[in-house]
CSV table of C-alpha atoms in Angstrom, one decimal:
chain,number,residue,atom,x,y,z
A,1,MET,CA,13.8,-18.5,12.5
A,2,MET,CA,9.8,-18.9,13.3
A,3,ILE,CA,9.1,-15.1,13.1
A,4,GLU,CA,7.0,-14.2,16.6
A,5,GLU,CA,3.6,-12.3,16.0
A,6,LYS,CA,5.7,-9.2,17.9
A,7,TRP,CA,8.0,-8.9,14.8
A,8,LEU,CA,5.2,-8.7,12.2
A,9,ILE,CA,3.5,-5.6,11.3
A,10,ASP,CA,0.2,-5.9,9.1
A,11,ILE,CA,-0.5,-3.9,6.3
A,12,PRO,CA,-4.1,-3.0,6.4
A,13,LEU,CA,-6.2,-2.9,3.4
A,14,PHE,CA,-7.2,0.3,2.0
A,15,LEU,CA,-11.3,0.6,2.5
A,16,PRO,CA,-12.1,4.1,1.7
A,17,ASP,CA,-16.0,4.8,3.0
A,18,TYR,CA,-17.7,7.4,0.1
A,19,GLU,CA,-20.3,9.7,1.9
A,20,ASP,CA,-23.4,9.7,-0.2
A,21,ASP,CA,-23.9,13.3,-0.2
A,22,VAL,CA,-20.2,14.4,-1.5
A,23,GLU,CA,-18.9,13.9,-5.2
A,24,TYR,CA,-15.8,12.5,-5.8
A,25,GLY,CA,-13.6,12.0,-9.0
A,26,TYR,CA,-10.3,12.7,-10.2
A,27,LYS,CA,-10.4,16.2,-11.3
A,28,ASN,CA,-11.6,19.9,-9.4
A,29,LYS,CA,-13.8,19.9,-6.4
A,30,PRO,CA,-14.5,15.9,-6.7
A,31,GLY,CA,-11.0,15.4,-6.9
A,32,GLU,CA,-10.3,17.5,-3.9
A,33,ASN,CA,-12.6,15.4,-2.2
A,34,LEU,CA,-11.4,12.1,-3.2
A,35,GLU,CA,-8.0,13.1,-2.4
A,36,ALA,CA,-8.6,14.1,1.2
A,37,LEU,CA,-10.6,10.9,1.3
A,38,LEU,CA,-7.8,8.8,0.4
A,39,ARG,CA,-5.1,10.7,2.1
A,40,GLU,CA,-6.8,10.0,5.6
A,41,LYS,CA,-7.3,6.3,5.0
A,42,SER,CA,-3.9,6.1,4.3
A,43,ARG,CA,-2.8,8.3,6.7
A,44,ASN,CA,-1.2,10.3,4.1
A,45,HIS,CA,1.0,7.6,2.7
A,46,CYS,CA,1.5,5.9,-0.5
A,47,MET,CA,-1.1,2.9,-0.8
A,48,TYR,CA,2.0,1.0,-3.0
A,49,CYS,CA,5.2,2.0,-1.2
A,50,TYR,CA,4.0,3.4,1.7
A,51,CYS,CA,6.4,6.4,2.2
A,52,LEU,CA,4.8,9.7,3.3
A,53,LEU,CA,3.2,12.0,0.8
A,54,LYS,CA,4.4,15.1,2.1
A,55,SER,CA,7.4,17.4,1.6
A,56,ASP,CA,8.1,19.8,4.7
A,57,ARG,CA,4.6,21.5,4.9
A,58,VAL,CA,3.4,20.4,1.5
A,59,ASN,CA,1.6,17.6,0.3
A,60,THR,CA,2.9,15.2,-2.4
A,61,GLY,CA,1.9,12.4,-4.5
A,62,HIS,CA,-0.8,12.3,-7.2
A,63,LEU,CA,-4.4,10.4,-7.2
A,64,GLU,CA,-3.7,7.7,-9.5
A,65,HIS,CA,-5.3,5.3,-11.9
A,66,SER,CA,-5.6,1.5,-10.8
A,67,ILE,CA,-6.2,0.6,-14.1
A,68,GLU,CA,-4.7,2.5,-16.4
A,69,LYS,CA,-7.2,5.3,-17.7
A,70,SER,CA,-5.6,4.8,-21.0
A,71,LEU,CA,-7.8,1.6,-21.8
A,72,ASN,CA,-10.6,3.6,-21.5
A,73,LYS,CA,-10.4,7.4,-20.8
A,74,GLU,CA,-14.2,8.2,-21.0
A,75,ILE,CA,-14.9,5.4,-18.3
A,76,LEU,CA,-11.9,4.8,-16.2
A,77,SER,CA,-10.7,8.7,-15.6
A,78,GLU,CA,-13.6,9.6,-13.3
A,79,CYS,CA,-14.0,6.0,-11.9
A,80,VAL,CA,-13.9,6.8,-8.2
A,81,PRO,CA,-13.1,2.7,-6.7
A,82,ASN,CA,-10.2,3.1,-9.7
A,83,ILE,CA,-8.6,6.0,-8.2
A,84,SER,CA,-6.1,6.0,-5.3
A,85,THR,CA,-3.2,8.0,-4.0
A,86,ALA,CA,0.4,7.0,-4.7
A,87,CYS,CA,3.8,9.0,-4.3
A,88,SER,CA,5.5,10.2,-7.9
A,89,ASN,CA,8.1,7.4,-8.2
A,90,CYS,CA,5.2,4.3,-7.9
A,91,ASN,CA,2.9,6.3,-9.9
A,92,LEU,CA,5.1,7.6,-12.8
A,93,SER,CA,8.0,5.1,-13.2
A,94,LEU,CA,7.4,1.7,-10.9
A,95,LYS,CA,4.1,0.8,-11.7
A,96,ARG,CA,4.5,1.5,-15.5
A,97,ASN,CA,6.7,-1.3,-15.8
A,98,GLY,CA,5.1,-3.5,-17.9
A,99,GLU,CA,2.6,-0.9,-18.7
A,100,ARG,CA,2.7,-1.8,-23.0
A,101,LYS,CA,2.5,-5.6,-22.2
A,102,ARG,CA,-0.2,-5.6,-20.1
A,103,LEU,CA,-2.1,-3.1,-22.2
A,104,GLU,CA,-1.6,-5.4,-25.3
A,105,LYS,CA,-2.7,-8.4,-23.9
A,106,LEU,CA,-5.7,-7.1,-22.7
A,107,SER,CA,-7.0,-5.9,-25.6
A,108,GLY,CA,-9.9,-8.1,-26.2
A,109,VAL,CA,-11.0,-7.5,-22.3
A,110,LYS,CA,-10.8,-3.8,-23.2
A,111,SER,CA,-13.7,-3.9,-26.3
A,112,GLU,CA,-15.6,-6.3,-23.8
A,113,PHE,CA,-15.2,-3.7,-21.1
A,114,ILE,CA,-16.6,-0.6,-23.0
A,115,SER,CA,-19.8,-2.5,-24.7
A,116,LYS,CA,-20.9,-3.7,-21.4
A,117,THR,CA,-20.5,-0.9,-19.2
A,118,GLU,CA,-23.0,1.6,-18.3
A,119,CYS,CA,-21.2,4.1,-16.4
A,120,VAL,CA,-22.6,6.5,-14.0
A,121,GLY,CA,-19.1,8.4,-13.6
A,122,LYS,CA,-18.6,10.0,-10.7
A,123,LYS,CA,-22.2,9.2,-9.3
A,124,CYS,CA,-20.1,5.6,-9.1
A,125,LYS,CA,-18.9,4.5,-5.5
A,126,SER,CA,-18.3,0.9,-5.9
A,127,GLU,CA,-16.9,-1.8,-7.7
A,128,CYS,CA,-19.5,-2.4,-10.9
A,129,GLU,CA,-19.3,-5.9,-12.4
A,130,SER,CA,-18.0,-5.0,-15.8
A,131,TYR,CA,-15.2,-3.1,-13.6
A,132,LYS,CA,-14.9,-6.4,-11.1
A,133,LYS,CA,-14.3,-8.2,-14.5
A,134,LEU,CA,-11.9,-5.9,-15.9
A,135,LYS,CA,-9.9,-5.8,-12.8
A,136,ALA,CA,-9.6,-9.6,-12.7
A,137,GLU,CA,-8.4,-10.0,-16.1
A,138,TYR,CA,-6.1,-6.9,-15.1
A,139,CYS,CA,-4.7,-8.3,-12.1
A,140,LYS,CA,-3.8,-11.7,-13.9
A,141,VAL,CA,-1.6,-9.7,-16.5
A,142,SER,CA,-0.5,-7.5,-13.9
A,143,GLN,CA,0.4,-9.3,-10.3
A,144,ILE,CA,-0.1,-6.0,-8.8
A,145,ILE,CA,-2.2,-5.5,-5.8
A,146,LEU,CA,-4.1,-2.6,-7.2
A,147,GLN,CA,-5.5,0.3,-4.6
A,148,PRO,CA,-7.7,1.0,-2.9
A,149,PHE,CA,-9.8,-2.2,-2.2
A,150,GLY,CA,-6.9,-4.6,-2.8
A,151,VAL,CA,-6.9,-7.7,-4.7
A,152,LYS,CA,-8.4,-11.2,-3.7
A,153,GLY,CA,-7.1,-14.6,-4.9
A,154,LYS,CA,-8.7,-17.8,-6.3
A,155,LYS,CA,-9.7,-18.5,-2.9
A,156,GLU,CA,-11.3,-15.1,-2.5
A,157,ILE,CA,-8.6,-14.5,0.0
A,158,ASP,CA,-7.3,-10.9,0.2
A,159,TYR,CA,-3.7,-10.2,-0.9
A,160,ARG,CA,-1.8,-9.1,2.4
A,161,ILE,CA,1.5,-7.9,2.8
A,162,GLN,CA,3.4,-8.0,6.4
A,163,TYR,CA,6.7,-6.3,7.2
A,164,ASP,CA,9.2,-8.4,9.1
A,165,ILE,CA,10.7,-6.3,11.2
A,166,TYR,CA,13.5,-9.1,12.0
A,167,ASN,CA,14.6,-9.2,8.5
A,168,ALA,CA,13.5,-5.6,7.7
A,169,GLU,CA,11.4,-6.9,4.5
A,170,PHE,CA,8.0,-7.1,3.2
A,171,ILE,CA,6.9,-10.3,3.0
A,172,PRO,CA,3.4,-12.2,2.0
A,173,SER,CA,1.2,-12.3,5.0
A,174,LYS,CA,1.8,-15.3,7.4
A,175,ASP,CA,-1.7,-15.1,8.5
A,176,PHE,CA,-3.1,-16.9,5.5
A,177,ASP,CA,-3.1,-20.1,3.8
A,178,TYR,CA,-1.8,-18.9,0.4
A,179,SER,CA,-0.8,-21.2,-2.6
A,180,ASP,CA,2.2,-21.1,-4.1
A,181,ASP,CA,0.5,-19.0,-6.8
A,182,ASP,CA,-0.8,-16.7,-4.5
A,183,ILE,CA,2.5,-16.3,-3.0
A,184,GLU,CA,4.1,-16.0,-6.3
A,185,TYR,CA,1.6,-12.9,-6.6
A,186,ILE,CA,2.3,-11.2,-3.4
A,187,GLU,CA,6.2,-11.2,-4.3
A,188,HIS,CA,5.8,-10.0,-7.7
A,189,HIS,CA,3.9,-7.1,-6.5
A,190,ILE,CA,6.6,-6.5,-3.7
A,191,ASN,CA,9.3,-6.8,-6.2
A,192,GLN,CA,7.1,-4.6,-8.9
A,193,PHE,CA,7.5,-1.6,-5.9
A,194,ARG,CA,11.1,-2.5,-5.4
A,195,LEU,CA,10.3,-2.4,-1.3
A,196,ASN,CA,13.2,-4.8,-0.5
A,197,ASP,CA,15.6,-3.8,-3.1
A,198,VAL,CA,18.8,-2.5,-1.8
A,199,GLY,CA,18.9,0.9,-1.6
A,200,PHE,CA,15.1,1.4,-2.0
A,201,LYS,CA,14.1,-0.3,1.4
A,202,THR,CA,13.0,2.0,3.9
A,203,LYS,CA,15.2,2.5,7.0
A,204,ALA,CA,11.9,4.8,8.7
A,205,LEU,CA,11.6,1.7,11.5
A,206,ALA,CA,15.0,1.6,12.1
A,207,GLU,CA,15.7,5.4,12.8
A,208,PHE,CA,12.3,5.5,14.8
A,209,VAL,CA,13.7,2.6,17.0
A,210,GLU,CA,17.3,4.5,17.6
A,211,GLU,CA,14.9,7.7,18.3
A,212,VAL,CA,13.3,5.3,21.2
A,213,VAL,CA,16.5,3.8,22.2
A,214,ASN,CA,18.3,7.1,23.0
A,215,SER,CA,15.2,8.6,24.7
A,216,ARG,CA,15.2,5.4,26.7
A,217,GLY,CA,11.3,4.4,25.8
A,218,ARG,CA,9.8,7.9,25.1
A,219,TYR,CA,8.5,8.7,21.8
A,220,VAL,CA,6.0,11.3,20.0
A,221,GLU,CA,3.0,9.3,18.7
A,222,SER,CA,1.4,12.0,16.9
A,223,ARG,CA,4.1,12.9,15.0
A,224,GLU,CA,4.2,12.3,10.7
A,225,HIS,CA,6.3,9.5,10.1
A,226,SER,CA,8.5,8.9,6.4
A,227,ASN,CA,7.0,5.6,6.0
A,228,TYR,CA,3.2,4.0,7.0
A,229,ILE,CA,5.1,1.0,8.8
A,230,VAL,CA,6.5,3.5,11.8
A,231,ASP,CA,2.8,4.5,12.3
A,232,LEU,CA,1.9,0.8,12.3
A,233,PHE,CA,4.5,-0.1,14.5
A,234,ILE,CA,3.3,2.6,16.8
A,235,ASP,CA,0.0,1.1,17.2
A,236,LYS,CA,1.4,-2.2,18.4
A,237,ILE,CA,3.3,-0.7,21.2
A,238,LYS,CA,1.2,2.3,22.4
A,239,ASN,CA,-0.3,0.0,25.0
A,240,MET,CA,3.0,-1.4,26.4
A,241,ASP,CA,4.7,0.0,29.5
A,242,LYS,CA,7.8,2.4,28.2
A,243,GLU,CA,10.1,-0.8,29.9
A,244,LYS,CA,8.3,-2.9,27.3
A,245,VAL,CA,8.7,-0.4,24.2
A,246,LEU,CA,12.1,0.1,25.1
A,247,GLU,CA,13.2,-3.7,25.6
A,248,LEU,CA,11.8,-4.4,22.1
A,249,CYS,CA,13.0,-1.4,20.7
A,250,GLN,CA,16.7,-2.4,21.7
A,251,LYS,CA,16.2,-5.7,20.3
A,252,ILE,CA,15.3,-4.1,16.9
A,253,TYR,CA,18.2,-1.6,17.0
A,254,ILE,CA,20.6,-4.1,17.4
A,255,ARG,CA,19.3,-6.5,14.7
A,256,ASN,CA,19.0,-3.1,12.6
A,257,LEU,CA,23.0,-2.8,13.1
A,258,LEU,CA,23.4,-5.8,11.6
A,259,LEU,CA,21.0,-5.8,8.5
A,260,PHE,CA,21.6,-1.8,7.6
A,261,ARG,CA,25.1,-0.9,9.0
A,262,ASN,CA,27.5,-3.7,7.7
């Protein structure tokens, strides 16, 4: 099936704007400042699996080091561009798959990074050249779309993910002319975080469209939802007439009956 644009949700890039007069970091007040900024940028969702980082009224999840700080704690622990937000499952379990092998393969790059980096710690609010080089080598080994800022392929095209509503799965974005290697990289990332695995894949959008159908096209835009794709779907439909919203949600609802309940 040729997937129409209306059936695809673009997962945006997470691009935090660090303020010049604010101190960011991993711990204490700088850590609080950074966490608040990153949560705002992702609408309080995990930057890897997109689940809501909140349980009842309490925020959950962690500040997460994109490149493992064990490569060099002195530099990477407080490196602001190297810190994202993630749920505990992505941070402590899924992202760690293959960590030991990654670190072993990067031992030579690690030495070069340490010797050539003149780090200014918390004052650094952009990826320095040494960090960019380390990140490039890390990504070759890990095939993970690191956050924030994401990852670019050989053609300097951002690796982007879409959610295919029709098939209820995450896919490499169809908006870009990716090579086979690019697609393999993005699919590896999707598999690393088990985004499409049975038992792990989100049903948040299926639950939302069912509510919309039962409410005859009405929904509450400001509500928090368990997965970022619902927020992004609402962005897609918020300027549509209620009748069109209901029609689309009915189609999705019927499709979801086949995908999730058979």
